[in-house]
């Protein structure tokens, strides 16, 4: 079922969902299952699976370091299929511009269609670690809007090099990212909202926000989006703080603000175990306010661990 259909079927009730990351190469998928299992009691209608782009590693060869391109966490589509089969739940693979050619993207989408995966999250992706700014892969898309257009074209039977008359076209529900505190590269929030509207106009069916810790910024973002004609569901993305280092890391990487109340509470913690408790309590209160406002879904970024998400969900669902 499509994400938009899940939301419509819920008839105003807020749904629970979460995002996971694939294991590194050589690790068992059982580790994923162990983290998913405790969350299934809250009946998530869908689970997102991230995609990592390629990166450089250095391999010693005949006494010299040879630079090779690799993908440390492959298997997104396979994981989506495995989770869908094991738990009978819809899965949402993340599809990136960075690291993929248009042809590779088309093949990935065809695989998803054959596997019965009806939802995809279309993202530009991040710059590689050695790049200051995002650079598109040769033969790939530069902007998420272009990726959305390719997916929407496929829904209409328009492949890259031909139009196919078929009675079994793909019909993907397309999600895109939104930024309540603006994308780090956007010159202004208003400009960023215009870019979001372009993605929606190109065919995006729903929006999932980057993490935020001030609900007012989400509410203002939704209001501003509606004012410029964005009428698709906007799902809030929530990440509980887990370690003290997040106070520096999250604002640096995502250009987001952390409320003073949360900063003070974390700084008073003596251990990261205490920080995790603070993060859970803050996320519970944040989620309760969003729940009271009638958001369509509460979407949690688990980052591979589920115990804190489980503690939060127990208080809400």
CSV table of C-alpha atoms in Angstrom, one decimal:
chain,number,residue,atom,x,y,z
A,1,UNK,CA,0.0,0.0,0.0
A,2,UNK,CA,1.2,3.5,-0.7
A,3,UNK,CA,2.2,5.8,2.2
A,4,UNK,CA,-0.5,8.3,1.2
A,5,UNK,CA,-3.1,5.4,1.3
A,6,UNK,CA,-1.9,4.4,4.8
A,7,UNK,CA,-2.4,8.0,5.9
A,8,UNK,CA,-5.8,8.2,4.4
A,9,UNK,CA,-6.8,4.9,5.8
A,10,UNK,CA,-5.8,6.0,9.3
A,11,UNK,CA,-8.5,8.7,9.1
A,12,UNK,CA,-6.7,11.3,11.2
A,13,UNK,CA,-5.0,8.9,13.6
A,14,UNK,CA,-1.2,9.5,13.8
A,15,UNK,CA,0.8,6.5,12.6
A,16,UNK,CA,4.2,5.3,13.8
A,17,UNK,CA,7.2,4.6,11.5
A,18,UNK,CA,10.9,4.5,11.6
A,19,UNK,CA,14.1,4.4,9.5
A,20,UNK,CA,16.9,1.9,9.6
A,21,UNK,CA,20.3,1.8,8.0
A,22,UNK,CA,21.7,-1.3,6.3
A,23,UNK,CA,24.5,-3.3,8.1
A,24,UNK,CA,28.0,-2.9,6.9
A,25,UNK,CA,29.3,-5.5,4.5
A,26,UNK,CA,30.0,-8.7,6.3
A,27,UNK,CA,27.5,-8.2,9.0
A,28,UNK,CA,24.3,-10.3,9.4
A,29,UNK,CA,20.9,-9.0,8.6
A,30,UNK,CA,19.8,-10.7,11.9
A,31,UNK,CA,21.2,-7.6,13.6
A,32,UNK,CA,18.6,-5.5,11.8
A,33,UNK,CA,15.9,-8.0,12.7
A,34,UNK,CA,16.9,-7.8,16.4
A,35,UNK,CA,16.4,-4.1,16.3
A,36,UNK,CA,13.2,-4.2,14.3
A,37,UNK,CA,11.5,-6.9,16.3
A,38,UNK,CA,10.8,-4.8,19.5
A,39,UNK,CA,9.2,-2.1,17.3
A,40,UNK,CA,6.7,-4.3,15.5
A,41,UNK,CA,4.3,-4.3,18.4
A,42,UNK,CA,3.5,-0.6,17.5
A,43,UNK,CA,2.3,-1.7,14.1
A,44,UNK,CA,4.3,0.5,11.8
A,45,UNK,CA,2.7,0.6,8.4
A,46,UNK,CA,6.0,1.2,6.7
A,47,UNK,CA,9.8,1.2,7.4
A,48,UNK,CA,12.4,3.3,5.6
A,49,UNK,CA,15.7,1.8,4.6
A,50,UNK,CA,18.5,4.3,3.8
A,51,UNK,CA,21.0,4.1,1.0
A,52,UNK,CA,24.7,5.0,1.4
A,53,UNK,CA,26.6,6.4,-1.5
A,54,UNK,CA,30.0,5.3,-2.6
A,55,UNK,CA,33.2,6.4,-0.8
A,56,UNK,CA,36.9,6.0,-1.2
A,57,UNK,CA,39.0,3.5,0.8
A,58,UNK,CA,42.7,3.0,0.6
A,59,UNK,CA,44.0,-0.6,0.0
A,60,UNK,CA,47.7,-1.5,0.4
A,61,UNK,CA,49.0,-3.0,-2.8
A,62,UNK,CA,52.7,-3.9,-3.2
A,63,UNK,CA,53.7,-1.4,-0.5
A,64,UNK,CA,51.7,1.4,-1.9
A,65,UNK,CA,48.2,2.7,-1.0
A,66,UNK,CA,45.7,2.2,-3.9
A,67,UNK,CA,42.5,4.3,-3.7
A,68,UNK,CA,39.4,2.3,-4.5
A,69,UNK,CA,35.7,3.2,-4.7
A,70,UNK,CA,33.4,1.1,-2.6
A,71,UNK,CA,29.9,1.1,-1.0
A,72,UNK,CA,30.2,0.2,2.7
A,73,UNK,CA,26.4,-0.4,3.3
A,74,UNK,CA,25.0,-1.9,0.1
A,75,UNK,CA,21.8,-4.0,-0.1
A,76,UNK,CA,19.0,-1.5,0.4
A,77,UNK,CA,16.6,-3.1,-2.0
A,78,UNK,CA,17.4,-6.6,-0.8
A,79,UNK,CA,16.8,-5.5,2.8
A,80,UNK,CA,13.5,-3.9,1.8
A,81,UNK,CA,12.4,-7.1,0.1
A,82,UNK,CA,13.5,-9.2,3.1
A,83,UNK,CA,11.7,-7.0,5.7
A,84,UNK,CA,8.6,-6.9,3.5
A,85,UNK,CA,8.5,-10.7,3.3
A,86,UNK,CA,9.4,-11.3,7.0
A,87,UNK,CA,7.1,-8.8,8.6
A,88,UNK,CA,4.4,-8.2,6.0
A,89,UNK,CA,5.0,-4.4,6.2
A,90,UNK,CA,5.6,-1.9,3.4
A,91,UNK,CA,9.2,-0.8,3.0
A,92,UNK,CA,10.6,2.5,1.5
A,93,UNK,CA,14.0,2.3,-0.1
A,94,UNK,CA,15.9,5.6,-0.3
A,95,UNK,CA,16.9,6.4,-3.9
A,96,UNK,CA,19.8,8.8,-4.3
A,97,UNK,CA,21.2,11.1,-7.0
A,98,UNK,CA,24.7,10.9,-5.7
A,99,UNK,CA,26.5,7.7,-6.6
A,100,UNK,CA,24.1,6.5,-9.2
A,101,UNK,CA,23.7,7.0,-13.0
A,102,UNK,CA,20.3,7.5,-14.4
A,103,UNK,CA,20.5,4.0,-15.9
A,104,UNK,CA,21.4,2.5,-12.5
A,105,UNK,CA,18.5,4.3,-11.0
A,106,UNK,CA,16.1,2.9,-13.6
A,107,UNK,CA,17.4,-0.6,-13.0
A,108,UNK,CA,16.9,-0.2,-9.2
A,109,UNK,CA,13.3,1.1,-9.8
A,110,UNK,CA,12.5,-1.8,-12.1
A,111,UNK,CA,13.8,-4.2,-9.3
A,112,UNK,CA,11.6,-2.4,-6.8
A,113,UNK,CA,8.6,-2.8,-9.1
A,114,UNK,CA,9.1,-6.5,-9.6
A,115,UNK,CA,9.5,-7.0,-5.8
A,116,UNK,CA,6.1,-5.3,-5.1
A,117,UNK,CA,7.8,-2.2,-3.5
A,118,UNK,CA,5.3,0.6,-4.1
A,119,UNK,CA,7.1,3.5,-2.2
A,120,UNK,CA,10.4,5.2,-2.7
A,121,UNK,CA,12.2,8.1,-1.1
A,122,UNK,CA,13.9,10.4,-3.6
A,123,UNK,CA,16.9,12.2,-2.2
A,124,UNK,CA,19.8,14.1,-3.7
A,125,UNK,CA,22.1,12.7,-1.1
A,126,UNK,CA,25.2,14.2,0.5
A,127,UNK,CA,28.6,15.2,-0.9
A,128,UNK,CA,31.3,12.6,-0.6
A,129,UNK,CA,33.7,13.0,2.3
A,130,UNK,CA,36.4,14.5,0.2
A,131,UNK,CA,34.1,17.0,-1.5
A,132,UNK,CA,33.2,20.4,-0.1
A,133,UNK,CA,30.0,20.5,-2.1
A,134,UNK,CA,27.8,17.9,-3.7
A,135,UNK,CA,28.9,16.9,-7.2
A,136,UNK,CA,26.6,14.7,-9.3
A,137,UNK,CA,27.9,11.4,-10.5
A,138,UNK,CA,28.8,11.2,-14.2
A,139,UNK,CA,25.5,10.4,-16.0
A,140,UNK,CA,23.5,11.0,-12.8
A,141,UNK,CA,21.1,13.6,-11.5
A,142,UNK,CA,22.2,16.8,-9.8
A,143,UNK,CA,18.9,17.6,-8.0
A,144,UNK,CA,16.2,15.6,-6.3
A,145,UNK,CA,13.6,17.2,-8.5
A,146,UNK,CA,15.2,15.6,-11.5
A,147,UNK,CA,15.1,12.2,-9.7
A,148,UNK,CA,11.4,12.7,-8.9
A,149,UNK,CA,10.8,13.4,-12.6
A,150,UNK,CA,12.5,10.2,-13.7
A,151,UNK,CA,10.4,8.2,-11.2
A,152,UNK,CA,7.2,9.9,-12.3
A,153,UNK,CA,8.1,9.3,-15.9
A,154,UNK,CA,8.6,5.6,-15.2
A,155,UNK,CA,5.1,5.6,-13.6
A,156,UNK,CA,3.8,6.7,-17.0
A,157,UNK,CA,5.8,4.1,-18.9
A,158,UNK,CA,8.5,6.5,-20.0
A,159,UNK,CA,11.9,4.9,-19.6
A,160,UNK,CA,15.2,6.6,-20.3
A,161,UNK,CA,15.5,5.6,-23.9
A,162,UNK,CA,12.0,4.6,-24.9
A,163,UNK,CA,8.3,4.8,-24.1
A,164,UNK,CA,6.7,1.4,-23.5
A,165,UNK,CA,3.1,0.7,-23.9
A,166,UNK,CA,2.4,-1.7,-21.1
A,167,UNK,CA,-0.5,-2.8,-18.8
A,168,UNK,CA,1.9,-3.2,-15.9
A,169,UNK,CA,3.5,0.2,-15.4
A,170,UNK,CA,5.1,1.1,-12.1
A,171,UNK,CA,3.1,3.3,-9.8
A,172,UNK,CA,5.5,4.5,-7.1
A,173,UNK,CA,4.4,6.7,-4.3
A,174,UNK,CA,7.3,9.2,-4.1
A,175,UNK,CA,8.6,10.8,-0.9
A,176,UNK,CA,11.0,13.7,-0.7
A,177,UNK,CA,12.9,15.5,2.1
A,178,UNK,CA,11.8,18.8,3.7
A,179,UNK,CA,13.9,21.1,6.0
A,180,UNK,CA,12.1,23.1,8.7
A,181,UNK,CA,15.3,25.0,9.4
A,182,UNK,CA,16.2,25.0,5.6
A,183,UNK,CA,18.7,22.9,3.8
A,184,UNK,CA,22.3,23.8,4.7
A,185,UNK,CA,23.0,24.9,1.1
A,186,UNK,CA,19.9,27.0,0.7
A,187,UNK,CA,20.3,30.8,0.8
A,188,UNK,CA,17.0,31.2,2.6
A,189,UNK,CA,14.1,29.2,4.0
A,190,UNK,CA,11.8,30.8,1.4
A,191,UNK,CA,14.1,29.7,-1.4
A,192,UNK,CA,14.2,26.2,0.1
A,193,UNK,CA,10.4,26.0,0.2
A,194,UNK,CA,10.3,27.0,-3.5
A,195,UNK,CA,12.7,24.0,-4.2
A,196,UNK,CA,10.4,21.8,-2.2
A,197,UNK,CA,7.4,22.9,-4.2
A,198,UNK,CA,9.3,22.1,-7.4
A,199,UNK,CA,9.7,18.5,-6.2
A,200,UNK,CA,6.0,18.3,-5.3
A,201,UNK,CA,5.0,19.8,-8.7
A,202,UNK,CA,7.3,17.2,-10.4
A,203,UNK,CA,5.3,14.4,-8.7
A,204,UNK,CA,6.3,14.0,-5.0
A,205,UNK,CA,3.4,12.6,-3.0
A,206,UNK,CA,4.6,13.3,0.6
A,207,UNK,CA,7.4,15.0,2.5
A,208,UNK,CA,9.4,13.7,5.5
A,209,UNK,CA,11.3,16.4,7.4
A,210,UNK,CA,14.9,16.4,8.5
A,211,UNK,CA,15.2,16.0,12.3
A,212,UNK,CA,14.3,19.1,14.4
A,213,UNK,CA,14.0,19.7,18.2
A,214,UNK,CA,11.8,22.7,18.2
A,215,UNK,CA,8.2,21.9,17.2
A,216,UNK,CA,7.4,25.5,16.5
A,217,UNK,CA,9.8,25.3,13.6
A,218,UNK,CA,7.9,22.3,12.2
A,219,UNK,CA,4.5,24.0,12.6
A,220,UNK,CA,5.8,27.2,10.9
A,221,UNK,CA,7.3,25.2,8.1
A,222,UNK,CA,4.0,23.4,7.5
A,223,UNK,CA,2.1,26.6,7.5
A,224,UNK,CA,4.6,28.3,5.1
A,225,UNK,CA,4.5,25.3,2.8
A,226,UNK,CA,0.7,25.4,2.6
A,227,UNK,CA,0.8,29.1,1.9
A,228,UNK,CA,2.8,28.5,-1.3
A,229,UNK,CA,0.6,25.6,-2.4
A,230,UNK,CA,2.3,22.5,-1.0
A,231,UNK,CA,-0.7,20.3,-0.1
A,232,UNK,CA,0.9,16.9,0.4
A,233,UNK,CA,1.3,15.3,3.8
A,234,UNK,CA,4.4,16.6,5.7
A,235,UNK,CA,5.7,14.0,8.1
A,236,UNK,CA,7.9,15.1,11.0
A,237,UNK,CA,11.2,13.3,11.4
A,238,UNK,CA,12.3,12.9,15.0
A,239,UNK,CA,15.7,11.8,16.4
A,240,UNK,CA,16.3,11.3,20.1
A,241,UNK,CA,19.6,12.6,21.3
A,242,UNK,CA,21.7,9.6,22.4
A,243,UNK,CA,25.3,10.8,23.3
A,244,UNK,CA,26.7,14.1,24.5
A,245,UNK,CA,28.6,14.6,21.3
A,246,UNK,CA,25.3,15.1,19.5
A,247,UNK,CA,25.3,18.7,20.9
A,248,UNK,CA,28.2,19.6,18.6
A,249,UNK,CA,27.7,17.0,15.8
A,250,UNK,CA,24.1,17.5,14.9
A,251,UNK,CA,24.2,21.3,14.5
A,252,UNK,CA,27.5,21.0,12.6
A,253,UNK,CA,26.3,18.3,10.1
A,254,UNK,CA,22.6,19.3,9.8
A,255,UNK,CA,22.6,23.0,10.6
A,256,UNK,CA,19.9,22.7,13.1
A,257,UNK,CA,19.3,24.4,16.5
A,258,UNK,CA,18.9,22.6,19.7
A,259,UNK,CA,16.7,24.2,22.4
A,260,UNK,CA,18.5,25.6,25.5
A,261,UNK,CA,16.4,23.4,27.7
A,262,UNK,CA,17.7,20.3,26.0
A,263,UNK,CA,21.3,21.6,25.9
A,264,UNK,CA,21.3,22.3,29.7
A,265,UNK,CA,19.8,18.9,30.5
A,266,UNK,CA,22.4,17.1,28.4
A,267,UNK,CA,25.3,19.1,29.7
A,268,UNK,CA,24.3,18.2,33.2
A,269,UNK,CA,24.6,14.5,32.4
A,270,UNK,CA,27.6,12.6,33.7
A,271,UNK,CA,27.4,9.6,31.3
A,272,UNK,CA,26.0,8.9,27.8
A,273,UNK,CA,23.6,6.5,29.5
A,274,UNK,CA,22.1,9.6,31.3
A,275,UNK,CA,22.1,11.5,28.0
A,276,UNK,CA,20.1,8.7,26.4
A,277,UNK,CA,17.5,8.9,29.1
A,278,UNK,CA,17.3,12.7,28.6
A,279,UNK,CA,16.9,12.2,24.9
A,280,UNK,CA,14.1,9.7,25.4
A,281,UNK,CA,12.2,12.0,27.8
A,282,UNK,CA,12.6,15.0,25.5
A,283,UNK,CA,11.5,13.0,22.4
A,284,UNK,CA,8.4,11.8,24.3
A,285,UNK,CA,7.3,15.3,25.2
A,286,UNK,CA,8.1,16.5,21.6
A,287,UNK,CA,6.1,13.6,20.2
A,288,UNK,CA,3.1,14.2,22.5
A,289,UNK,CA,2.8,17.8,21.3
A,290,UNK,CA,3.1,16.7,17.6
A,291,UNK,CA,0.5,13.9,18.3
A,292,UNK,CA,-1.9,16.5,19.8
A,293,UNK,CA,-1.5,18.6,16.7
A,294,UNK,CA,-2.6,15.7,14.5
A,295,UNK,CA,0.5,15.0,12.5
A,296,UNK,CA,0.0,12.2,9.9
A,297,UNK,CA,2.9,10.1,11.1
A,298,UNK,CA,5.6,10.2,13.8
A,299,UNK,CA,8.7,9.1,11.9
A,300,UNK,CA,11.8,8.2,14.0
A,301,UNK,CA,15.4,8.0,12.9
A,302,UNK,CA,16.7,4.9,14.7
A,303,UNK,CA,20.3,4.8,13.4
A,304,UNK,CA,20.5,1.1,13.9
A,305,UNK,CA,19.4,1.0,17.6
A,306,UNK,CA,15.8,0.6,18.7
A,307,UNK,CA,15.7,0.5,22.5
A,308,UNK,CA,15.2,4.3,22.8
A,309,UNK,CA,12.6,4.3,20.0
A,310,UNK,CA,10.8,1.5,21.8
A,311,UNK,CA,10.7,3.5,25.0
A,312,UNK,CA,9.3,6.5,23.3
A,313,UNK,CA,6.7,4.5,21.3
A,314,UNK,CA,5.5,2.8,24.5
A,315,UNK,CA,4.4,6.1,25.8
A,316,UNK,CA,2.5,7.1,22.6
A,317,UNK,CA,1.1,4.1,20.7
